[in-house]
Coordinates of C-alpha atoms in Angstrom, one line a residue:
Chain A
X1 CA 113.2 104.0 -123.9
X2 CA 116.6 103.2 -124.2
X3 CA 118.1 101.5 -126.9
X4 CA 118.8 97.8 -126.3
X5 CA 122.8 98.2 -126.9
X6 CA 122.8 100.3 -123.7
X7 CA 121.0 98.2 -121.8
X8 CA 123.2 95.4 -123.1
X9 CA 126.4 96.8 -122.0
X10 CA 124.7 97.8 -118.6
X11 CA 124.2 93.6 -118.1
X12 CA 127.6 93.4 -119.4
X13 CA 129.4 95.0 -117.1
X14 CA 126.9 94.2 -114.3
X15 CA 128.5 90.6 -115.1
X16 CA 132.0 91.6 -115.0
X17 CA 131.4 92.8 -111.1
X18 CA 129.8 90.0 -110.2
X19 CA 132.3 87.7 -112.4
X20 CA 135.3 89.1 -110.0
X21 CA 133.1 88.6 -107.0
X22 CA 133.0 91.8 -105.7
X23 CA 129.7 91.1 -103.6
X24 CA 131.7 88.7 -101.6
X25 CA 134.7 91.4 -101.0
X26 CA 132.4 93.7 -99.0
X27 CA 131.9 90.7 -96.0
X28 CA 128.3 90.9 -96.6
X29 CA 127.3 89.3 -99.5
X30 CA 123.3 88.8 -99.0
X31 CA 122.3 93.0 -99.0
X32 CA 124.9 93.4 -101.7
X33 CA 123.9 90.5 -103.9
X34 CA 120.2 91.2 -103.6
X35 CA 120.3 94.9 -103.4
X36 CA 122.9 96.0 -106.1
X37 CA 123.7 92.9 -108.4
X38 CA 120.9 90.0 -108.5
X39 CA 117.8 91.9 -109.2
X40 CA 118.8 94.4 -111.8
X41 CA 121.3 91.7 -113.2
X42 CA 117.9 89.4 -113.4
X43 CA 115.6 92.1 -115.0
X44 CA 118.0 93.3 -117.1
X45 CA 119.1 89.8 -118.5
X46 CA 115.0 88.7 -118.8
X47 CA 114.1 92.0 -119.7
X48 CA 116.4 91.8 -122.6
X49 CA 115.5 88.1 -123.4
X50 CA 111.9 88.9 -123.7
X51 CA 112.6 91.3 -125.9
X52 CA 114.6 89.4 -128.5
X53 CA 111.5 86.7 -128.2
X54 CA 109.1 89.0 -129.1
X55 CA 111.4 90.5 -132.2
X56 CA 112.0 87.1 -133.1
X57 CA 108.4 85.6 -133.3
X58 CA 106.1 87.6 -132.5
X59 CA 106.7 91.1 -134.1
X60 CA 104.1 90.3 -137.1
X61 CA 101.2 89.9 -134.4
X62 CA 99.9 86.1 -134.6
X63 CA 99.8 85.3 -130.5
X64 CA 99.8 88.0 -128.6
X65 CA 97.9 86.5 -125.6
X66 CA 99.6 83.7 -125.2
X67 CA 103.1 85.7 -125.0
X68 CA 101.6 88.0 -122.5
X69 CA 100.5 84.5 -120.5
X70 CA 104.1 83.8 -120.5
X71 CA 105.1 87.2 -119.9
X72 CA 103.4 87.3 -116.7
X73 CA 104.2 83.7 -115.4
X74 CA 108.5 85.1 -115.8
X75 CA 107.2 88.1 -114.1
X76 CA 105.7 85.8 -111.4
X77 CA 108.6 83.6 -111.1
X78 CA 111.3 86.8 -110.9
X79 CA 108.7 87.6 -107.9
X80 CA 109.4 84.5 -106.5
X81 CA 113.2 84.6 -107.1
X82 CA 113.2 87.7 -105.2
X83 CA 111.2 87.0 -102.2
X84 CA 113.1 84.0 -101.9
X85 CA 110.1 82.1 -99.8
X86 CA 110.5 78.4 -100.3
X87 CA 107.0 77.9 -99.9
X88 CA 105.5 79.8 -103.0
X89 CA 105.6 76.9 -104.9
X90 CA 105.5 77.1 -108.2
X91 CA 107.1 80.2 -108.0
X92 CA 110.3 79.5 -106.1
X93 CA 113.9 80.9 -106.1
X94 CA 116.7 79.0 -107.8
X95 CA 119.3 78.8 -105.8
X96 CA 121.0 75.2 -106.5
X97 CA 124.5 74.7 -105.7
X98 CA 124.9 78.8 -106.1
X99 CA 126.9 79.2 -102.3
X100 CA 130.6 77.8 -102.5
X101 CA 131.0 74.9 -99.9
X102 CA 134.0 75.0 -98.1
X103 CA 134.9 73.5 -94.7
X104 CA 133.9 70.1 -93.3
X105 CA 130.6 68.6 -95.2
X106 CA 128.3 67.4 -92.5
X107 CA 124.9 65.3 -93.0
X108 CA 123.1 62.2 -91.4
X109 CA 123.4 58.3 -92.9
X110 CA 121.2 55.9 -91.9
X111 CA 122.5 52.3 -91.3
X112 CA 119.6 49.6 -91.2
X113 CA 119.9 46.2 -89.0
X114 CA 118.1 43.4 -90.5
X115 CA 116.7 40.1 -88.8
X116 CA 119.3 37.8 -90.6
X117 CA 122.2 39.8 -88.6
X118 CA 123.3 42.2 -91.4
X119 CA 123.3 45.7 -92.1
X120 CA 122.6 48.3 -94.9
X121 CA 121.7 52.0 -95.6
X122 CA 118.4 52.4 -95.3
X123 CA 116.9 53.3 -98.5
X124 CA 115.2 56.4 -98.1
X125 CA 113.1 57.6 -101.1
X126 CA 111.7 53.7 -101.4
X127 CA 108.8 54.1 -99.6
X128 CA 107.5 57.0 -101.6
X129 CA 109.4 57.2 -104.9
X130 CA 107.9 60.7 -106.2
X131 CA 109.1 62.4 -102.7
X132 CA 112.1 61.2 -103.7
X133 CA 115.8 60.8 -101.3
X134 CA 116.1 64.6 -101.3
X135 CA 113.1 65.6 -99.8
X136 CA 113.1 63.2 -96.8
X137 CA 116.7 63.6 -96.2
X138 CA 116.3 67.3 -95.8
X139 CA 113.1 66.7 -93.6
X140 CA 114.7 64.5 -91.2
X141 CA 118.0 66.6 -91.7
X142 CA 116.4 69.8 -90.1
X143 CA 114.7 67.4 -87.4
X144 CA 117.5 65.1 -86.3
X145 CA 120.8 67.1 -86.9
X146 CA 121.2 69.3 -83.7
X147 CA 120.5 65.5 -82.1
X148 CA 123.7 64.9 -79.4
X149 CA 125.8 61.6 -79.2
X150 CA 124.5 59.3 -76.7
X151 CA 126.1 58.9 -73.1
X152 CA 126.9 55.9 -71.6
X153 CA 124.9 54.3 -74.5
X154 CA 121.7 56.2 -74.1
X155 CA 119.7 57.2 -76.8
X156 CA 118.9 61.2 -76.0
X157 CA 116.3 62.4 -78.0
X158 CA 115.2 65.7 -76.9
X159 CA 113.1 68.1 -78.2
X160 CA 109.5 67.4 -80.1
X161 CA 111.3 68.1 -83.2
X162 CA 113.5 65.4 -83.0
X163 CA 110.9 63.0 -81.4
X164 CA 108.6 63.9 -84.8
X165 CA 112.4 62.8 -86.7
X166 CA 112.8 59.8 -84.9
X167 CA 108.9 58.7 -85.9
X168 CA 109.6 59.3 -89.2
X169 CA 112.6 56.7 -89.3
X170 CA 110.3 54.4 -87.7
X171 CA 107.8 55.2 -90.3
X172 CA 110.7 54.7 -93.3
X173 CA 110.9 51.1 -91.7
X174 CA 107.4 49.8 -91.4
X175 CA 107.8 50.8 -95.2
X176 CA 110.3 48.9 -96.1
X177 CA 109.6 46.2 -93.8
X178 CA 106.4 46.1 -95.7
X179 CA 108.1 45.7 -99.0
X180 CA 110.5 43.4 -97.5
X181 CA 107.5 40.7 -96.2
X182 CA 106.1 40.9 -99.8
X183 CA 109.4 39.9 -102.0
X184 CA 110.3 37.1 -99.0
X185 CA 112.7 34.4 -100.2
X186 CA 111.9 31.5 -101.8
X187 CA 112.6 29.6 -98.4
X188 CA 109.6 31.9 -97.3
X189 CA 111.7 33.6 -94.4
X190 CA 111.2 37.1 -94.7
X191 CA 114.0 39.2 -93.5
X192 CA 112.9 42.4 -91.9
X193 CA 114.9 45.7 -90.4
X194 CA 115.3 45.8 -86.5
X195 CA 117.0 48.7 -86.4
X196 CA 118.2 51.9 -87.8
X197 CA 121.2 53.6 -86.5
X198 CA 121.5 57.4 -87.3
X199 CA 124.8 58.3 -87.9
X200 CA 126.3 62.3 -88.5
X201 CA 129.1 61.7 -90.9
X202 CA 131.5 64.3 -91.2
X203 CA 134.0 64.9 -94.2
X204 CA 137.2 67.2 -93.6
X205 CA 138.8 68.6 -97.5
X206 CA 139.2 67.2 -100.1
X207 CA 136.5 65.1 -98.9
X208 CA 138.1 61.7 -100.1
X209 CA 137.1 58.6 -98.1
X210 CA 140.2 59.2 -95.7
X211 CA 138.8 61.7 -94.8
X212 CA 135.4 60.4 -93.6
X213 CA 134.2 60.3 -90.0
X214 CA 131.0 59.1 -88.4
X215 CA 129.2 59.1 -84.8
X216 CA 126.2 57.4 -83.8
X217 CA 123.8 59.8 -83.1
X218 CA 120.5 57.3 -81.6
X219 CA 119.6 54.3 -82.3
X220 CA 115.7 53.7 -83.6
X221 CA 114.1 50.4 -83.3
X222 CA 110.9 49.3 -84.5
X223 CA 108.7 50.0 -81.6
X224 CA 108.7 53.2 -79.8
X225 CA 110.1 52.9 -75.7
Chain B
X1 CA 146.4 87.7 -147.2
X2 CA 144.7 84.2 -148.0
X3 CA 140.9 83.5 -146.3
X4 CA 141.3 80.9 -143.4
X5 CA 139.8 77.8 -144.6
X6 CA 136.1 77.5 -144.4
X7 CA 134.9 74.5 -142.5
X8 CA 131.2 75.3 -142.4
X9 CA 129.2 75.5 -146.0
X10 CA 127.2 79.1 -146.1
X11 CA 124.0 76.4 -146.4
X12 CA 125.2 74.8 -142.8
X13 CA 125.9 78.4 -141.3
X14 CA 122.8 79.9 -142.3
X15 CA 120.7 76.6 -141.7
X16 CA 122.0 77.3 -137.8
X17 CA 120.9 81.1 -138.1
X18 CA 117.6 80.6 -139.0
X19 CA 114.6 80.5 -136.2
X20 CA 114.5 77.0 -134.2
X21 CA 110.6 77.0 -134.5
X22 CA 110.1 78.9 -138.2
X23 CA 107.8 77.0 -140.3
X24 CA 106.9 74.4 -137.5
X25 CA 102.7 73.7 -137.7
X26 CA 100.0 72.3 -135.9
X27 CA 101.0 68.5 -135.9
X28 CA 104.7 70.0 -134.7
X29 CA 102.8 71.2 -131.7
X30 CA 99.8 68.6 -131.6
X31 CA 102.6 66.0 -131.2
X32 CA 104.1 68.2 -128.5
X33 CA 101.0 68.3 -126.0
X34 CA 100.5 64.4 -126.0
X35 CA 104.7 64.1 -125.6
X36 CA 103.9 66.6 -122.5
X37 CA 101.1 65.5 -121.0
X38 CA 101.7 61.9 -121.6
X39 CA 104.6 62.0 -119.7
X40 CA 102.5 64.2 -117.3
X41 CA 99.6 61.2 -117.3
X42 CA 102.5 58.5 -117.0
X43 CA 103.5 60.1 -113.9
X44 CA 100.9 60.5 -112.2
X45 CA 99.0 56.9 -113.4
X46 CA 102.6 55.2 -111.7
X47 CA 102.1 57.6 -108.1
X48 CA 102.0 56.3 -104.9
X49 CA 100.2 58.9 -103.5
X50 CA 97.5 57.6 -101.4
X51 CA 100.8 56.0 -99.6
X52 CA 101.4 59.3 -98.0
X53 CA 97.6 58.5 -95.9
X54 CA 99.8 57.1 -93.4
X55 CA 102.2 59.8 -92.7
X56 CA 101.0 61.8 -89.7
X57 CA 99.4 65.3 -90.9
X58 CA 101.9 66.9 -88.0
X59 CA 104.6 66.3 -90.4
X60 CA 103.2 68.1 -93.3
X61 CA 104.2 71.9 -94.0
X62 CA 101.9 73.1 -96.5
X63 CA 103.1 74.8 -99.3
X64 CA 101.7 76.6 -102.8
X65 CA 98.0 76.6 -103.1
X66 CA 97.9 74.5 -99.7
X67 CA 98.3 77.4 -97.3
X68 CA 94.9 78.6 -98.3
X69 CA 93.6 75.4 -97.2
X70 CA 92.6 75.6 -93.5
X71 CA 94.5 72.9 -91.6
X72 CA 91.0 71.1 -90.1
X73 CA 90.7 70.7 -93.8
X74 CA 93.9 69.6 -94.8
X75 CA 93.8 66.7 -92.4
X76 CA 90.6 65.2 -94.0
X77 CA 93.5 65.2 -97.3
X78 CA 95.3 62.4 -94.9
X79 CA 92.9 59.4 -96.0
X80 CA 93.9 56.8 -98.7
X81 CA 89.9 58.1 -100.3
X82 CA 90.9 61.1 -101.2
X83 CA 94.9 61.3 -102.0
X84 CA 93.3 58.5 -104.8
X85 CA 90.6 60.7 -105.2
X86 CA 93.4 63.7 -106.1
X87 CA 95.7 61.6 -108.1
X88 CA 92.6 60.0 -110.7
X89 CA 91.0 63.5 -110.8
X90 CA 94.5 65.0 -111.7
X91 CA 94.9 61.5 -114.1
X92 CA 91.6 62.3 -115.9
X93 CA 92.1 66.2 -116.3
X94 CA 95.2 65.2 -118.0
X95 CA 93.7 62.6 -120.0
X96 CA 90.7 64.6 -121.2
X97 CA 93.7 67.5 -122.7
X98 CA 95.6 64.9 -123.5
X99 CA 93.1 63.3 -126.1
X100 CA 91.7 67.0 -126.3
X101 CA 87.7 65.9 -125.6
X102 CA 84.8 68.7 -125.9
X103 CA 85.3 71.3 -123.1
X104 CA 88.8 71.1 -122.9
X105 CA 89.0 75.0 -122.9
X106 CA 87.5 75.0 -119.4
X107 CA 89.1 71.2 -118.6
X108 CA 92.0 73.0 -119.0
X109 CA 91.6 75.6 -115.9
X110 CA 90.4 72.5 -113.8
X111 CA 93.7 70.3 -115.2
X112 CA 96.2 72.7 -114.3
X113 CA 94.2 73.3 -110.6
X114 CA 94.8 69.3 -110.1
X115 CA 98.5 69.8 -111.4
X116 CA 99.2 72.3 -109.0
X117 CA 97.3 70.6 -106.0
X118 CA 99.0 67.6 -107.1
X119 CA 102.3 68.5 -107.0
X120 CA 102.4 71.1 -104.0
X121 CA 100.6 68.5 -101.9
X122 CA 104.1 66.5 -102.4
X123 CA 106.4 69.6 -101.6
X124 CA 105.0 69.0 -97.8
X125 CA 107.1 66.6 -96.9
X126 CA 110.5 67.6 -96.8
X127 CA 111.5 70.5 -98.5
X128 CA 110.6 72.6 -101.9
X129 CA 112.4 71.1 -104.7
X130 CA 112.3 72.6 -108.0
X131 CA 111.4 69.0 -110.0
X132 CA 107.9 70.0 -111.6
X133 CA 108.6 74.1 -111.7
X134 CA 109.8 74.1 -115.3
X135 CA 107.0 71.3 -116.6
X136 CA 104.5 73.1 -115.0
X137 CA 104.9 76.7 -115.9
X138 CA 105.6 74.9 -119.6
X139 CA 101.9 73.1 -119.9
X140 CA 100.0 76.4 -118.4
X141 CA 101.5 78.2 -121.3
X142 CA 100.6 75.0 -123.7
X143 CA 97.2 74.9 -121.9
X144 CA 96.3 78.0 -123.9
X145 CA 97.6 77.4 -127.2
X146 CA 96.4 76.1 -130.6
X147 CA 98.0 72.7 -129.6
X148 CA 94.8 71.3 -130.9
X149 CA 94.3 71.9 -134.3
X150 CA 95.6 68.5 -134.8
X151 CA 95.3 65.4 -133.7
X152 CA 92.3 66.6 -131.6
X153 CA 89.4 64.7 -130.5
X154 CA 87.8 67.9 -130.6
X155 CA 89.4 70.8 -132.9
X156 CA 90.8 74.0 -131.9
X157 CA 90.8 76.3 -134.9
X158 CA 91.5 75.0 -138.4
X159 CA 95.0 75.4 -139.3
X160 CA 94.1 78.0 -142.1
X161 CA 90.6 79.2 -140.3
X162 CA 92.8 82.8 -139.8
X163 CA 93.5 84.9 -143.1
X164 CA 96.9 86.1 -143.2
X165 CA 99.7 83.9 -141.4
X166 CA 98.4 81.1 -139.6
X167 CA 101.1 79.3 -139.3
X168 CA 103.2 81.4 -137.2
X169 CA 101.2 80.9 -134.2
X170 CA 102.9 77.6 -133.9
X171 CA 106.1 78.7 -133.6
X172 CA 104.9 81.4 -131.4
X173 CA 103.7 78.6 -129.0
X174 CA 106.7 77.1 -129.0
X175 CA 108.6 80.0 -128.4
X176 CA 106.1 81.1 -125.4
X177 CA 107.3 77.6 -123.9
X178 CA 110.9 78.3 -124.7
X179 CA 111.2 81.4 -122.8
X180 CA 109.2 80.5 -119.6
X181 CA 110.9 77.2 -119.4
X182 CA 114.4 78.6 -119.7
X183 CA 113.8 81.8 -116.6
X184 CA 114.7 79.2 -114.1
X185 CA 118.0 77.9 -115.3
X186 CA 119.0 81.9 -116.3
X187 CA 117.8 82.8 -112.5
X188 CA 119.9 80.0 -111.1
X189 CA 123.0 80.7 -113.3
X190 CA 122.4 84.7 -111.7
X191 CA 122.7 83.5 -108.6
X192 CA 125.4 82.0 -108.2
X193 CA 127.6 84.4 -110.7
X194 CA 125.8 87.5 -108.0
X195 CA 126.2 85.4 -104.9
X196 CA 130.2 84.0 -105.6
X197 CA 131.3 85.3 -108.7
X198 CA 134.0 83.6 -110.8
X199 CA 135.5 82.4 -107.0
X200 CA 133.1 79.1 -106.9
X201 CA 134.9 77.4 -109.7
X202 CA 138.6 77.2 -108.4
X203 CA 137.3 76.1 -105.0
X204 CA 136.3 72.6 -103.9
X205 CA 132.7 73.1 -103.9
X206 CA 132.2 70.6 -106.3
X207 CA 133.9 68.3 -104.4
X208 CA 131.7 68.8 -101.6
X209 CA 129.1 68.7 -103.5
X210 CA 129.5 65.1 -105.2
X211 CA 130.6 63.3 -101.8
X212 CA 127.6 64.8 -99.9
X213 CA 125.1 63.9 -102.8
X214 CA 126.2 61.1 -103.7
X215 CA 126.4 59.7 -99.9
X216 CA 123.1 61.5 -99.1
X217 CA 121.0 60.5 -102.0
X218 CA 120.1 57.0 -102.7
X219 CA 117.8 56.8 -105.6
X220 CA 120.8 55.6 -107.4
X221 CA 124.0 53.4 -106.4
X222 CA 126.3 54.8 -108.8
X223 CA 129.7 55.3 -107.1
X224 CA 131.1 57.8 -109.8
X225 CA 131.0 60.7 -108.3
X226 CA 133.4 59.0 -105.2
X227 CA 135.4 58.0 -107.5
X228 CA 136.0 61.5 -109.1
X229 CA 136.4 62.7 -105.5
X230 CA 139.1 60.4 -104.9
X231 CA 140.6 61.3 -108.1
X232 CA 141.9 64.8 -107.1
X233 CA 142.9 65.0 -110.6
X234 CA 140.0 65.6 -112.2
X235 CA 138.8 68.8 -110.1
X236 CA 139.9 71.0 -113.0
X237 CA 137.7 69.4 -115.2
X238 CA 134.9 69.2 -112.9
X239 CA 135.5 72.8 -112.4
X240 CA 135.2 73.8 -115.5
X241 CA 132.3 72.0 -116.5
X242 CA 130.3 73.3 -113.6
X243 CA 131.3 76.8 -115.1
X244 CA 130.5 76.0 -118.7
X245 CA 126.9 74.5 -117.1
X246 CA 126.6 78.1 -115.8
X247 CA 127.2 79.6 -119.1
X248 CA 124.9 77.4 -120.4
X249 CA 122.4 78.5 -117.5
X250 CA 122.8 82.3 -118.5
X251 CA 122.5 81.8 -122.2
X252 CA 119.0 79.7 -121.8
X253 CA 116.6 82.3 -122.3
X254 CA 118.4 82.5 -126.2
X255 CA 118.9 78.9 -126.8
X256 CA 115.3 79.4 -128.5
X257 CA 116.3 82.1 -130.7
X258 CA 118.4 80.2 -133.2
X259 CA 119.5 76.7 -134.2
X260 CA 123.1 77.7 -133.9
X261 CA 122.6 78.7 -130.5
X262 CA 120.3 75.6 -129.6
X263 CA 122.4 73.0 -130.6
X264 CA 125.2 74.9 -128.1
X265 CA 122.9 74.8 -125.4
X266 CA 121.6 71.2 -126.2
X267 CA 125.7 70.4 -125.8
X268 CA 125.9 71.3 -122.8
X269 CA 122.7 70.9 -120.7
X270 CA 122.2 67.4 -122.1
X271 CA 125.5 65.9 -120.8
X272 CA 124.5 67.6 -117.7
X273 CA 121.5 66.2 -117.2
X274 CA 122.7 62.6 -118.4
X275 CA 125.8 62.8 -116.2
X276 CA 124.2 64.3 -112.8
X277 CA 122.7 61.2 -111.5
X278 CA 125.8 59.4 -112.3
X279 CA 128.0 61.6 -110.4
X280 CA 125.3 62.9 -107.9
X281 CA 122.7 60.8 -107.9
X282 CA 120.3 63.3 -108.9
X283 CA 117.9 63.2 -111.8
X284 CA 116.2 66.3 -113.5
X285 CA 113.6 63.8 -115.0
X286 CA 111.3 66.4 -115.9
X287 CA 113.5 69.0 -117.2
X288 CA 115.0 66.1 -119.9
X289 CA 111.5 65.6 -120.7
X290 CA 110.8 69.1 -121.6
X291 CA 114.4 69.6 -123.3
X292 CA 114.1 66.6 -125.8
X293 CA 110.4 67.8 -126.1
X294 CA 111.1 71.8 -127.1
X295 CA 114.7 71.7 -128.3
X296 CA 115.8 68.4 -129.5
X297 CA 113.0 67.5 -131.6
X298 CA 112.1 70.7 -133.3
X299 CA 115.8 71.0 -133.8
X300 CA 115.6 67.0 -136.0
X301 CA 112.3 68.1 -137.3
X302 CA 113.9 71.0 -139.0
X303 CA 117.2 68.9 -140.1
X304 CA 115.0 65.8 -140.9
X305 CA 112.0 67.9 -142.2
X306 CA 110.2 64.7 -140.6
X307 CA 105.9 65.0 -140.1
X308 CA 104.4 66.9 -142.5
X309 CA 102.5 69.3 -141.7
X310 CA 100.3 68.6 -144.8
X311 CA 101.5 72.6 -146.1
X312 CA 102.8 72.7 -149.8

């Protein structure tokens, strides 16, 4: 086997390539990243980790089970890194904020018209606070954002996809309406939401509010037309 | 040629060579498991599950162990009966290890089946986050450990039951832990050093990155992150502390190594974690949980020396 200090300096300078972005000189980053840099720079970093682990604690013997349990789960999870399928949970690939964003930033915002005549975003992870915002914005994201402006004020919802989008909004409101009826005022008027409007707000760089457009995408009331 | 000045005592510097888990013992790692899996059994006691019975089963896109579920079967999931059925069967396995009960060697497979049904059952909706990957791959590896030769209902092995070096095994646990936990942040810190290189850091991505979150995201109203937006000041700094985050990221899977080189990571990954839903609205609950729970404290046990392992 070769001795660690090679194997070292082959990570090392594996780094410096990727440090000065080379993958990204070639104009096709994905076959370069995955076939030349990411995986040997992965086993070579873990490979080289593990190692250290085991000379550090468990070179006298004591659990050797138990580090080939954990062993196998990083050998699962560089599996999973690899395939990249977002659906081998708990064995998915790490990719957070790893793809520089340039450009204009584009996502939906949902504005919520209550009974009393006011309006406010419409709180999204409420309903279900372990799915958390993230995970219904993304859902309704993928659903609603190919979604046209209206024409001559008409709400054009389009595909099934969508459709299934536009029920989940309605969904997010019965939710909160819910909520809402429960914590009623004092007074005992109970102020519920009438409306969402979806908006696709745009940013242009540096992304400061100056920079902030919107357009109303449909309009989704309580009951379905 | 005088000797610079030494600021740190040899006792400091070799205090912060030494192994982050040498000499920890069974109440080190008793105390761990009920830190774990009482957070574990606080999350799940506080879920709305059985909330999701009204979302329509067309919206769900199975994921983990539910795409070997046939779908005529995962509908019958879609009834407030069983989503509480699933969430007090996964409250209970948790419980039972918790408290560590007779049978908890084979409660322990059943545990982490509930865990994983449990949390891939919420990765349906929406898309795949990476919230309870860490936590999770950390208890299957405490699942199997000697994390209950203490404070036990019923007692693993005796801490001396083994001739030789008992002891070590403790460590050893906690080093397991350490090195599974810490794969993720290393593979995302890869990525992103493979997939942009140095280039990601002088750009505006992080600009981006706080206006979209914090406009997207809503389960906090903090308005930092704007703020820094607005501020085009401050990218530099912002810059460079996503960079030193990614340093941190690479150098995970040694932060468990050596006290020197846990209190760098803690330094950095804290702050991160602390600071991210303030500027992005985002909270990595779990991974704080797991951080205080196999850095933090074993790093104040050893400076403290606090909970006595009973060993003379």
């Amino acid at each position: 086997m070769w001795p660690r200090a090679n194997l070292t300096a082959i990570f090392a300078g594996l780094c410096v390539i990727a440090l000065v972005g080379l993958p990204n000189w070639s104009g096709s980053a994905e076959s370069l990243i995955a076939g030349v840099i990411e995986a040997p720079l992965l086993l070579l970093g873990i490979w080289l980790a593990v190692r250290a682990t085991q000379k550090a604690y468990f070179a006298g013997g004591g659990q050797p089970r138990l580090f080939a349990l954990a062993c196998g789960l990083v050998a699962l999870f560089l599996v999973g890194q690899m395939a990249k399928s977002k659906k081998g949970y708990p064995f998915l690939p790490m990719r957070m904020y790893g793809t520089e964003a340039e450009g204009n930033a584009e996502f939906l915002v949902y504005e919520a018209k209550l009974s009393d005549g006011s309006s406010r975003k419409l709180r999204l992870g409420a309903a279900v606070p372990e799915l958390g915002t993230a995970r219904i914005a993304r859902a309704l994201e993928r659903r609603l954002k190919n979604l046209p402006a209206p024409t001559n004020g008409e709400n054009r919802v389009l595909s099934p996809e969508q459709r299934e989008g536009v029920s989940i909004v309605r969904w997010l409101m019965l939710q909160e309406n819910g909520h809402l009826k429960r914590s009623r005022s004092p007074a005992g008027q109970s102020v519920v939401i009438e409306e969402v409007l979806v908006y696709r707000v745009t940013i242009r760089p540096p992304y400061t509010s100056a920079h902030r457009g919107r357009t109303l995408l449909t309009r989704v009331s309580l009951h379905a037309s | 040629m005088t000797m610079p000045h030494v600021l740190v005592t040899d006792g400091a510097r070799g205090a912060l060579g030494r192994g982050l888990y040498e000499g920890l013992g069974p109440k080190h790692l008793a105390w761990f498991r009920i830190y774990l899996l009482g957070y574990w059994f606080i999350e799940i006691a506080r879920s709305t599950l059985p909330r999701l019975a009204t979302f329509d089963p067309s919206w769900y896109s199975p994921h983990g162990l539910w795409l070997l579920v046939p779908s005529s079967w995962r509908e019958l999931v879609f009834s407030t009966g069983a989503l509480s059925g699933l969430k007090y069967a996964t409250a209970t396995g948790v419980a039972w290890m918790l408290l560590g009960l007779p049978g908890r060697r084979w409660v322990a497979y059943i545990n982490l089946f509930f865990l994983l049904t449990f949390t891939s059952f919420l990765r349906g909706f929406g898309h795949s986050d990476h919230s309870h990957v860490q936590i999770f791959l950390v208890t299957v590896v405490l699942s199997f450990s000697p994390a209950w030769d203490a404070w036990s209902v019923s007692k693993g092995n005796e801490p001396a039951s083994s001739a030789g070096e008992p002891h070590v095994k403790y460590g050893q646990s906690f080093a397991a832990m350490a090195l599974i936990f810490s794969v993720p942040y290393f593979a995302t810190g890869i990525y992103r050093l493979a997939k942009e290189g140095l280039w990601i850091f002088f750009g505006s991505s992080m600009q981006y990155f706080l206006a979209r979150d914090s406009l997207v995201l809503d389960d906090f109203a903090f308005s930092a992150g704007l703020w820094v937006v607005e501020h085009g000041a401050l990218l530099p700094l912002i810059n460079f502390s996503f960079f030193l985050v990614t340093l941190t990221e690479l150098g995970a899977p040694w932060a468990h190594l050596k006290r020197g080189y846990c209190a760098a990571f803690l330094l950095v990954i804290l702050p991160f974690h602390v600071l991210s839903p303030l500027l992005m609205h985002i909270l990595f609950l779990q991974n704080i949980v797991v951080t205080v729970g196999l850095y933090l404290a074993p790093l104040l046990i050893q400076r403290l020396g606090s909970l006595d392992d009973g060993r003379s």
